[in-house]
XYZ file of C-alpha atoms in Angstrom:
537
model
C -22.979 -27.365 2.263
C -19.435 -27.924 2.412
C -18.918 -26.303 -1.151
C -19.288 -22.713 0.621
C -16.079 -21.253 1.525
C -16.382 -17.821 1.526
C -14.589 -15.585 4.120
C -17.370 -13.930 5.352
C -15.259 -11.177 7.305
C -14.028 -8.389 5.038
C -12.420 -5.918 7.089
C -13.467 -3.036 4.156
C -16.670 -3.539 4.520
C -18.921 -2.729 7.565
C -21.213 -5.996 6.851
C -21.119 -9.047 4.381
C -23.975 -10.980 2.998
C -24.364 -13.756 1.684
C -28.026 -15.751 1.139
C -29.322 -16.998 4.816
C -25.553 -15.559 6.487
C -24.459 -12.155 7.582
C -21.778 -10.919 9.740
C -20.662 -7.282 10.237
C -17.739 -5.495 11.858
C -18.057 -4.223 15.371
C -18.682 -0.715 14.061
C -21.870 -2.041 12.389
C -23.370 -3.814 15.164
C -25.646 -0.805 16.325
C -26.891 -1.031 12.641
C -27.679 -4.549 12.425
C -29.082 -4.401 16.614
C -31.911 -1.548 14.864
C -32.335 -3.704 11.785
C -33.055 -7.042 13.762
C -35.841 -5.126 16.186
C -37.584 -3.736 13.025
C -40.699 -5.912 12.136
C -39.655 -8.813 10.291
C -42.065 -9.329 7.766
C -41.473 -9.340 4.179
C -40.483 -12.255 1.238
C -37.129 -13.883 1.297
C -34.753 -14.856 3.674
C -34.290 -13.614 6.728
C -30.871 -12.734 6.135
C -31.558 -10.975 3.107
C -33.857 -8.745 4.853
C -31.675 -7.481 7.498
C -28.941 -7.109 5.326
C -30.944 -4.564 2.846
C -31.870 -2.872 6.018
C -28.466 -2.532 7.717
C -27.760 -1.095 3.926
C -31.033 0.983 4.120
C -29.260 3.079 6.973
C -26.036 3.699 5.526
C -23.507 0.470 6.449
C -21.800 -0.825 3.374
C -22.487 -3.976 2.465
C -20.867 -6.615 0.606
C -22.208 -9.384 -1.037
C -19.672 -12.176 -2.363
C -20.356 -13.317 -5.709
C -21.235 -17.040 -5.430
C -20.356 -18.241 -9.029
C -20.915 -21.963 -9.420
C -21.198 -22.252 -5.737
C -24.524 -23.365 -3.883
C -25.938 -21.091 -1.449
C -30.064 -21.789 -0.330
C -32.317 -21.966 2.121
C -34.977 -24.431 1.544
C -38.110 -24.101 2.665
C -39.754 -27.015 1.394
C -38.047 -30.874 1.666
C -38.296 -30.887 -1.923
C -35.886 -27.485 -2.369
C -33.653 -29.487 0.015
C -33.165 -31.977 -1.957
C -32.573 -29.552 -5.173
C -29.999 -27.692 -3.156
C -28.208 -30.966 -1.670
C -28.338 -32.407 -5.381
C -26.555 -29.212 -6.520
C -23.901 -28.798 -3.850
C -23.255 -32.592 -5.065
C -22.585 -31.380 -8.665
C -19.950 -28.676 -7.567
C -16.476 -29.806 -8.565
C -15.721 -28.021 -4.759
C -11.336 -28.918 -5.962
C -11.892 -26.845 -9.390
C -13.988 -24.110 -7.462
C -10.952 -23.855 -4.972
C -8.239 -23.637 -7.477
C -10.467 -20.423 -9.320
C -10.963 -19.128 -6.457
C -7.621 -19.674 -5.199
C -6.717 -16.450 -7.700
C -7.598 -13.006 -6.998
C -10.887 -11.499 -8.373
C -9.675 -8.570 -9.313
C -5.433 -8.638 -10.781
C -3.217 -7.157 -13.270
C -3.633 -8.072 -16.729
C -0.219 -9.272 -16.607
C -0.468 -11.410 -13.729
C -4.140 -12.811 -14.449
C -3.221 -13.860 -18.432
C 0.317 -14.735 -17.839
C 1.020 -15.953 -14.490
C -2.272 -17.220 -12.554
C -3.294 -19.820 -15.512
C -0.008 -22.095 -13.804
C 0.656 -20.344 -10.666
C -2.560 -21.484 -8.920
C -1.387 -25.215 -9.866
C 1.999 -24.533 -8.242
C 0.039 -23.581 -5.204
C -2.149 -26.658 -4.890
C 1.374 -28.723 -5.208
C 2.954 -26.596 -2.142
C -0.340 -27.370 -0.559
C -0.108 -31.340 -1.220
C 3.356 -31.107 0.212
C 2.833 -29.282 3.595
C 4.501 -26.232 2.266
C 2.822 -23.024 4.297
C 1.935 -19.548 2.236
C 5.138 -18.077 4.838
C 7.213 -20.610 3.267
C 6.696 -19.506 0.088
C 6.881 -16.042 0.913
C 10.204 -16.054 2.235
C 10.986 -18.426 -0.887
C 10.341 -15.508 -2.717
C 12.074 -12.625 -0.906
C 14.978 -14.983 -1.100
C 14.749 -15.419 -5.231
C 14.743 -11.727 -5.197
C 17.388 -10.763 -2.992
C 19.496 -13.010 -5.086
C 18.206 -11.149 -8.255
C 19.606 -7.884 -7.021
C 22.756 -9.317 -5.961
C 23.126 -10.398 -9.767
C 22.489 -7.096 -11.068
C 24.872 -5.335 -8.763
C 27.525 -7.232 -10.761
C 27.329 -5.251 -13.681
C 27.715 -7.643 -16.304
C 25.260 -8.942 -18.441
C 24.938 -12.360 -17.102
C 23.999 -11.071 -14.316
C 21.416 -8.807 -15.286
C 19.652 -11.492 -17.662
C 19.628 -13.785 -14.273
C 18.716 -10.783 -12.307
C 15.610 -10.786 -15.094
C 14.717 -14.100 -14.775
C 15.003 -14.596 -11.163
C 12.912 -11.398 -10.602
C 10.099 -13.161 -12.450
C 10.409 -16.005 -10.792
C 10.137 -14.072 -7.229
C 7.343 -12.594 -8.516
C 5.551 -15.975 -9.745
C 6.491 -17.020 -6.147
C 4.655 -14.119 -4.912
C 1.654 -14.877 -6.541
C 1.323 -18.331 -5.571
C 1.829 -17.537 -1.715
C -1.353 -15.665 -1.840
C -3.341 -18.410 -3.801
C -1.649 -21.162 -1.561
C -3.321 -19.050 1.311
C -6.409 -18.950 -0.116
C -6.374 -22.249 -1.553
C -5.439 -24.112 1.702
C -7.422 -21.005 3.598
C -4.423 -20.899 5.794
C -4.491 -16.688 6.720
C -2.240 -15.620 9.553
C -1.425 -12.303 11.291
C 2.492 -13.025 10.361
C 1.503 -13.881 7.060
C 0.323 -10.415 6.202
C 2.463 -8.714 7.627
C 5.409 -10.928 5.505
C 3.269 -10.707 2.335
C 2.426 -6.579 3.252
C 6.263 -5.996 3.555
C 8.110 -8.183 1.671
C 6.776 -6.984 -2.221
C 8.018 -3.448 -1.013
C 11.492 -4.934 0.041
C 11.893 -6.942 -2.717
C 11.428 -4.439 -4.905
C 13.069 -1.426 -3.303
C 16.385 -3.788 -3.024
C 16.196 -4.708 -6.343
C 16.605 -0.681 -6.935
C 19.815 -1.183 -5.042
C 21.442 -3.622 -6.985
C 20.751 -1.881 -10.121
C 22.355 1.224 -8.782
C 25.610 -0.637 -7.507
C 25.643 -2.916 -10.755
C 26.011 0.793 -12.850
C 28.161 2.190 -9.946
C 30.730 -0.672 -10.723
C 31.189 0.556 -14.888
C 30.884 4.513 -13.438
C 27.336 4.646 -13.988
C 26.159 6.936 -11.159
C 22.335 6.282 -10.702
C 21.763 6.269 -7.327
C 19.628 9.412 -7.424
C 17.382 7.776 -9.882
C 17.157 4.901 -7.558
C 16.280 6.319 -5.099
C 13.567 8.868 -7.074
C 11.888 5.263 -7.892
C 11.471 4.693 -4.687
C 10.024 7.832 -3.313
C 7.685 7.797 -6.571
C 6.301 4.356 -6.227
C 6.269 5.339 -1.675
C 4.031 8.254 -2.753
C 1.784 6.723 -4.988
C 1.508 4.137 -2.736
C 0.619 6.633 0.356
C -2.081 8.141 -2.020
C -3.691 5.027 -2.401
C -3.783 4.327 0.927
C -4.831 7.707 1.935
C -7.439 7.677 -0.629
C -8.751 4.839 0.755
C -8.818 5.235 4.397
C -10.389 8.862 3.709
C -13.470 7.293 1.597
C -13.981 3.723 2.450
C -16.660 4.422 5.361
C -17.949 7.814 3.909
C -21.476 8.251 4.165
C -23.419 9.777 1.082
C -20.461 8.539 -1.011
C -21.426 8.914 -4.582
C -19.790 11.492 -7.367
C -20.218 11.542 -11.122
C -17.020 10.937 -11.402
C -16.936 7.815 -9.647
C -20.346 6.713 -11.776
C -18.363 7.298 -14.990
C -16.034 5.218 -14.230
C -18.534 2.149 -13.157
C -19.900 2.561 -16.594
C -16.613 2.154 -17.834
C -16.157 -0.847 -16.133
C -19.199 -1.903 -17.873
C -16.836 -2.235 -21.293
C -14.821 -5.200 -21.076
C -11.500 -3.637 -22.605
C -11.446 -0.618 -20.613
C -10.697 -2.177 -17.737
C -7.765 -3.975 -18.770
C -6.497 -1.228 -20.247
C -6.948 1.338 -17.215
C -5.316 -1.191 -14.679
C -2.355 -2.291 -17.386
C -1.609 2.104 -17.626
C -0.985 2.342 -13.758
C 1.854 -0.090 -14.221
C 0.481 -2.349 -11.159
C 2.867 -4.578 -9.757
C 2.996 -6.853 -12.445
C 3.506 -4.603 -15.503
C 5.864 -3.096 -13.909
C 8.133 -5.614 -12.533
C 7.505 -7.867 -15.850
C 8.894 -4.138 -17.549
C 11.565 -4.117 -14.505
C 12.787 -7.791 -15.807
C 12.992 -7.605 -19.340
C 14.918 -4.045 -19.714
C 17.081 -5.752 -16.868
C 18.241 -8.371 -19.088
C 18.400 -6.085 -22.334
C 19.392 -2.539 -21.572
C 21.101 -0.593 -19.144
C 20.213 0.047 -15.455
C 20.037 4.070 -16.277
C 17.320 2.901 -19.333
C 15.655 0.928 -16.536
C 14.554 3.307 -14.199
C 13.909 6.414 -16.677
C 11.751 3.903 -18.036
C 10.145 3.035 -14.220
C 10.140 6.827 -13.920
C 8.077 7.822 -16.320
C 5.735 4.963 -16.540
C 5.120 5.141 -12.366
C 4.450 9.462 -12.964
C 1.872 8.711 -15.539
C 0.238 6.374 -13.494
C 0.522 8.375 -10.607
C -0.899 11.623 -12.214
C -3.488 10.067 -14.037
C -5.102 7.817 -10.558
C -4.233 10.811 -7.889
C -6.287 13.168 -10.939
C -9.309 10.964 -10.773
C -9.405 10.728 -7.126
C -9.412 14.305 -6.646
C -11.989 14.747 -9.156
C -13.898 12.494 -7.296
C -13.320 14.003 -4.292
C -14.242 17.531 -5.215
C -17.903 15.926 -7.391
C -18.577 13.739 -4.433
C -20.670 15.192 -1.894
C -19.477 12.774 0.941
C -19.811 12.968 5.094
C -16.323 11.564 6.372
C -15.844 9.936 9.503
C -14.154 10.164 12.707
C -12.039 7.178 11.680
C -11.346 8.320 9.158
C -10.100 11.616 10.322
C -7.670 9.907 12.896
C -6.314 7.174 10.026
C -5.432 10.377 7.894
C -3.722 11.986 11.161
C -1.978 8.899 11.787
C -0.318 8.203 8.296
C 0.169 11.701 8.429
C 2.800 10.764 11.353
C 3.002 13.795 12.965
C 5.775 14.094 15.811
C 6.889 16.479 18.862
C 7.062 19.800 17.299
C 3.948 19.427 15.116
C 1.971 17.935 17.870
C 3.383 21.247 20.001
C 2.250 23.289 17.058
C -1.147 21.903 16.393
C -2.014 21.629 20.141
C -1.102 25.295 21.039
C -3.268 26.222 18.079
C -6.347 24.205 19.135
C -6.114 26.030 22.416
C -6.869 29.710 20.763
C -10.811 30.237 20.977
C -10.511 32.070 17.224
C -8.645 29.830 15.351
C -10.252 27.871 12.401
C -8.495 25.949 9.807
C -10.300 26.068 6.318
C -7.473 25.872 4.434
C -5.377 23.272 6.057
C -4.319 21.192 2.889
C -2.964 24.906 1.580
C -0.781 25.514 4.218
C 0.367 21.705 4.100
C 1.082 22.090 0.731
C 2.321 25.527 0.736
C 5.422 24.833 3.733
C 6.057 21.695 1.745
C 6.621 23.251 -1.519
C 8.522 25.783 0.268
C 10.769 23.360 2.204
C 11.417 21.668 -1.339
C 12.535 24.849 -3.589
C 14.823 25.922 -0.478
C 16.469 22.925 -0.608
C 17.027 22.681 -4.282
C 17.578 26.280 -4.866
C 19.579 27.421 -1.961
C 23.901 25.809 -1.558
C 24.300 22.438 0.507
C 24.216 23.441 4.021
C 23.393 27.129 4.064
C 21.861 28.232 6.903
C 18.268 29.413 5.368
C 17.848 25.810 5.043
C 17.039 25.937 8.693
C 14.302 28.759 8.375
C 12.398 26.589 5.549
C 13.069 23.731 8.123
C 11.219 25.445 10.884
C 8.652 27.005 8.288
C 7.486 23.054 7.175
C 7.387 21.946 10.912
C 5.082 25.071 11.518
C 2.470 24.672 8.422
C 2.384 21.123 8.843
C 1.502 20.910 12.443
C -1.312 23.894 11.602
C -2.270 21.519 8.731
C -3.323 18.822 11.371
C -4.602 20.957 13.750
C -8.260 20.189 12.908
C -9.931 17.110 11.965
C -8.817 16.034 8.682
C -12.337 15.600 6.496
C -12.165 18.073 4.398
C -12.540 16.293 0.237
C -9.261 16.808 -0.420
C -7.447 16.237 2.799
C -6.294 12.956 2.099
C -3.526 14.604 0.149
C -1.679 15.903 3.269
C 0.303 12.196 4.124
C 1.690 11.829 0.627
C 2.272 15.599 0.515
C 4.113 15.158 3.578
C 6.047 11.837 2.240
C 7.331 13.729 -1.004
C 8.491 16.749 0.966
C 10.511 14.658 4.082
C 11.960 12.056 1.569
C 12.107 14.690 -1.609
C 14.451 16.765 0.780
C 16.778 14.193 1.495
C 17.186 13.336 -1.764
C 18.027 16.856 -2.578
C 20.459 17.387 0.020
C 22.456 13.866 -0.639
C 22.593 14.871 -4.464
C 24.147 18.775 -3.590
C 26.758 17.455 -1.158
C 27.998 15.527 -4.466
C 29.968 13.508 -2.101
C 30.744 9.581 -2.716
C 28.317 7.489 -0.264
C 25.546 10.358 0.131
C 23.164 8.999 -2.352
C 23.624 5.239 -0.894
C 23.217 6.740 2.629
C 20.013 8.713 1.333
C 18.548 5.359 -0.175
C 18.980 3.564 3.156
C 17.500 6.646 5.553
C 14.401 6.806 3.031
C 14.099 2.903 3.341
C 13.915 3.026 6.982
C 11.381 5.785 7.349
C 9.793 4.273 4.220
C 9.520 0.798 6.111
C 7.759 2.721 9.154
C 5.087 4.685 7.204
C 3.977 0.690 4.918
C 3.987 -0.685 9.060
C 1.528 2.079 9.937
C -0.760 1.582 6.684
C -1.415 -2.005 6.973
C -1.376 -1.865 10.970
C -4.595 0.919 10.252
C -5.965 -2.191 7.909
C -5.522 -4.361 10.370
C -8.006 -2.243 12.882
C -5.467 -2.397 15.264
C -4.445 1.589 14.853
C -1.398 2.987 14.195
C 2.197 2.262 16.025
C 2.368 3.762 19.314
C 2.866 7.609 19.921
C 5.982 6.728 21.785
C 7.448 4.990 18.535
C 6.386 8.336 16.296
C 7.726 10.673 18.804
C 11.228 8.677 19.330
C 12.006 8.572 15.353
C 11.006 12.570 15.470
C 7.968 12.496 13.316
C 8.284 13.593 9.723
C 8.855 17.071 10.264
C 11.239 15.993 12.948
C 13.589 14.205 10.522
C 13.020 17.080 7.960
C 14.874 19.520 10.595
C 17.068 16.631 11.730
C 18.541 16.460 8.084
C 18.795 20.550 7.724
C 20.386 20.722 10.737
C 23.144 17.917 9.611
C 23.358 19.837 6.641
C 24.403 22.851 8.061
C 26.734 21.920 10.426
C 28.471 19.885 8.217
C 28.782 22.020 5.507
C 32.515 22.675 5.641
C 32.898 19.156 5.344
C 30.247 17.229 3.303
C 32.396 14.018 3.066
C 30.694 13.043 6.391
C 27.400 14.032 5.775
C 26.833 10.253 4.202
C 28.166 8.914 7.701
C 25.138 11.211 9.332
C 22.835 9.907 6.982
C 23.555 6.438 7.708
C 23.845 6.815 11.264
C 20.457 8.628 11.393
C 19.121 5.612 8.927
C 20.421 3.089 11.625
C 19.226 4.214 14.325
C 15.428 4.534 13.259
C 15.494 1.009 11.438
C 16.175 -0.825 14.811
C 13.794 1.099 16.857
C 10.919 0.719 13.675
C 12.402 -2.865 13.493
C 12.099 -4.368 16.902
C 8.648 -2.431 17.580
C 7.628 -3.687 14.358
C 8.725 -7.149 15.083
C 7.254 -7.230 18.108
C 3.522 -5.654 17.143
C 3.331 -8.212 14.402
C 4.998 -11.709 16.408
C 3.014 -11.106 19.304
C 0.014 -8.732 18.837
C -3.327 -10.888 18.210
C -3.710 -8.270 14.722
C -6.261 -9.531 12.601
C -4.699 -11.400 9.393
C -5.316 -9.347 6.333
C -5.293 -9.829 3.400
C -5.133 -8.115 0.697
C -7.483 -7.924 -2.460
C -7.937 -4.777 -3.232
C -6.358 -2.967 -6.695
C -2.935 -4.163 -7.344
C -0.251 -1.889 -6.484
């Protein structure tokens, strides 16, 4: 039936169904080995029947939503016939240009950009043009968008508007070209993974030195959008990883909100408040062209906080209500994007060693040295030596934080926790030296690190595991860098006007080793190609 293309293979899922096909992950093949040696009687197809009893013992399974699609199996000539007569009455090029677009989008992006988008694919498709193509197509558009706003005049910001749209457009068709043409590639992830995140980060950049060049200082905004939208991003990722393969998995929280999906208009309206990528780079583009870059981002500010408050608020109400059994995967994902290096390995290992010790409060301590580590720094004067002691006091709770397995409800807080402290710090410390270049520098050293904690995320979505411990343990680990920075701090407290030199010497040197590893992993590794369809970000 050549009307069935359906990807079969979901790599968040442990099995997929679909009627007389099912495939699982490698995970679920013990599941599906006991299912098939169960008796096999029963009504329907056979198929259906083992994939309600891999489901029966706890593997998720998915079932992809046909729509106008034929699936059957016949088991008379005469239902043959039916089924062959309806496959013949699919229009199988309007079924691949709906399904080109993603099920589940933006309100922005599904009302105002997929109606023509998914036509601009299906002309890059007639013309040989590859999803990578377009991809770098639109990394390109938006590169030159933030060199327009780092002009400072208004032309430039009303092109800088335009052409963000138009990256962003771009962006959207490279993903329903892929589809489309089903043309999914390891590279191709990893360019579409990385490239919104650049795009949009740089686009930060240009706004800042487009109001540095009328003495509009913004650079610590700038660089607060960034670590906001990083965070929110590592709690969504963190969420994820923590709850995707829980067993017993249900909360009333999480049954509320299926009911809510059940009315139409609440859905639009709770994925439009979270300012998903769409919203919020249509809201990016417009104040670009009309206000001022200072208006922009205490605009992004706010709107990004809300959203972030109000999803990380329902995911820990879900995971307190949930009664949930987390996995061993899952455990390691959350110590891997925790990204742990030397001295809170040391830490964490010496304290696994003592026959007494037990952790029951390991998201408190995490919590409690970052919070620390934070008011220090924003409290105490640029370089003094305390610094150092609130330093060494975040290395120590954080390495007791992932001393234990981390599957506890509410330890999928620690990575972001961790994220907001190492980059929150820098921030701080750039904006007390109050010397020209620090903020810039800052920006660049949170890019960097930020760059190495998306390659981790999507390499864990991959199933290929995080970067090697060799990589984490060369750039220092968060903690690592925290100290790192103190330590720069301190020394050169006499003179701060070379403290932005440190920071961008520090930001150098772990972009090319993230760089070339990461450039390496992703040319040459045989990763899985990914793609993603979950909730816009």
């Amino acid at each position: 039936m050549h009307t069935l293309r359906l990807a079969l293979t979901d790599p968040r899922f442990d099995a997929c169904a679909v009627t007389g096909a099912l495939t699982v992950q490698p995970g679920a093949r013990g599941a599906l080995d006991k299912a098939a040696a169960a008796p096999g009687d029963g009504a329907g197809p056979y198929a259906d029947r083992l994939a309600a009893a891999v489901e029966a013992s706890g593997t998720a399974v998915r079932r992809p939503e046909l729509g106008t699609l034929v699936a059957a199996v016949p088991a008379t000539a005469a239902d043959r016939d039916a089924a062959v007569a309806a496959v013949a009455a699919v229009d199988d090029e309007a079924v691949r240009l709906r399904t080109a677009v993603k099920s589940r989008d933006g309100f922005f992006t599904t009302f105002f950009i997929s109606p023509y988008s998914r036509y601009i694919a299906r002309w890059c498709a007639r013309r040989g043009l590859t999803p990578n193509q377009v991809t770098t197509a639109s990394l390109v558009t938006a590169l030159i968008a933030a060199g327009c706003a780092a002009t400072g005049d208004r032309w430039g910001y009303v092109a800088a508007g335009v052409l963000l749209l138009l990256s962003f457009v771009l962006d959207c068709t490279d993903g329903q070209l892929a589809r489309y043409s089903l043309q999914y590639s390891t590279m191709g992830a990893w360019l579409d993974a990385t490239f919104d995140r650049a795009k949009e980060y740089a686009f930060y950049a240009g706004l800042a030195l487009g109001a540095a060049r009328h003495g509009d200082d913004v650079w610590a905004l700038a660089l607060g959008a960034m670590i906001l939208m990083t965070c929110r991003h590592v709690v969504d990722f963190s969420f994820n990883e923590a709850n995707h393969d829980a067993t017993a998995n249900t909360s009333p929280t999480a049954a509320l909100s299926d009911r809510l999906d059940s009315v139409g208009w609440t859905v639009w309206v709770r994925r439009m408040i979270i300012l998903p990528i769409g919203e919020r780079w249509a809201m990016i583009a417009v104040l670009t062209a009309v206000t001022t870059p200072r208006i922009v981002f205490y605009a992004l500010l706010a709107g990004c906080a809300f959203g972030a408050l109000y999803t990380t608020a329902g995911r820990v109400l879900r995971s307190l209500t949930r009664k949930a059994t987390r996995t061993d995967r899952a455990a390691r994902a959350l110590a891997d994007l925790a990204d742990t290096g030397p001295l809170g390995e040391l830490v964490a290992g010496t304290l696994r060693r003592l026959p007494t010790y037990t952790a029951p409060a390991l998201l408190a301590s995490g919590a409690g040295g970052a919070a620390a580590l934070l008011a220090a720094a924003y409290l105490l004067p640029f370089g003094s030596p305390l610094l150092l002691v609130f330093a060494g006091l975040y290395a120590l709770t954080a390495g007791a934080a992932v001393a234990q397995p981390l599957k506890a409800p509410l330890d999928w807080l620690l990575p972001p926790l961790f994220r907001a402290a190492e980059y929150g710090t820098i921030l701080i410390l750039a904006a007390k030296a109050d010397v020209p270049g620090a903020l810039p520098a800052a920006f660049g050293l949170v890019a960097a690190v930020a760059y190495h904690h998306y390659d981790t995320v999507y390499r864990i979505r991959g199933g290929t595991g995080a970067p090697p411990h060799w990589l984490v343990r060369t750039i220092g680990g968060h903690e690592g860098r925290v100290l790192v920075t103190t330590v720069l701090a301190a020394v050169l407290a006499t003179r701060a006007s070379d403290f932005p030199v440190a920071l961008t010497a520090m930001a150098v040197a772990v972009a090319l080793v993230v760089l070339v590893e990461s450039i390496r992993f992703w040319v040459s590794s045989g990763a899985p190609a990914v793609h993603d369809e979950g909730e816009p970000a």
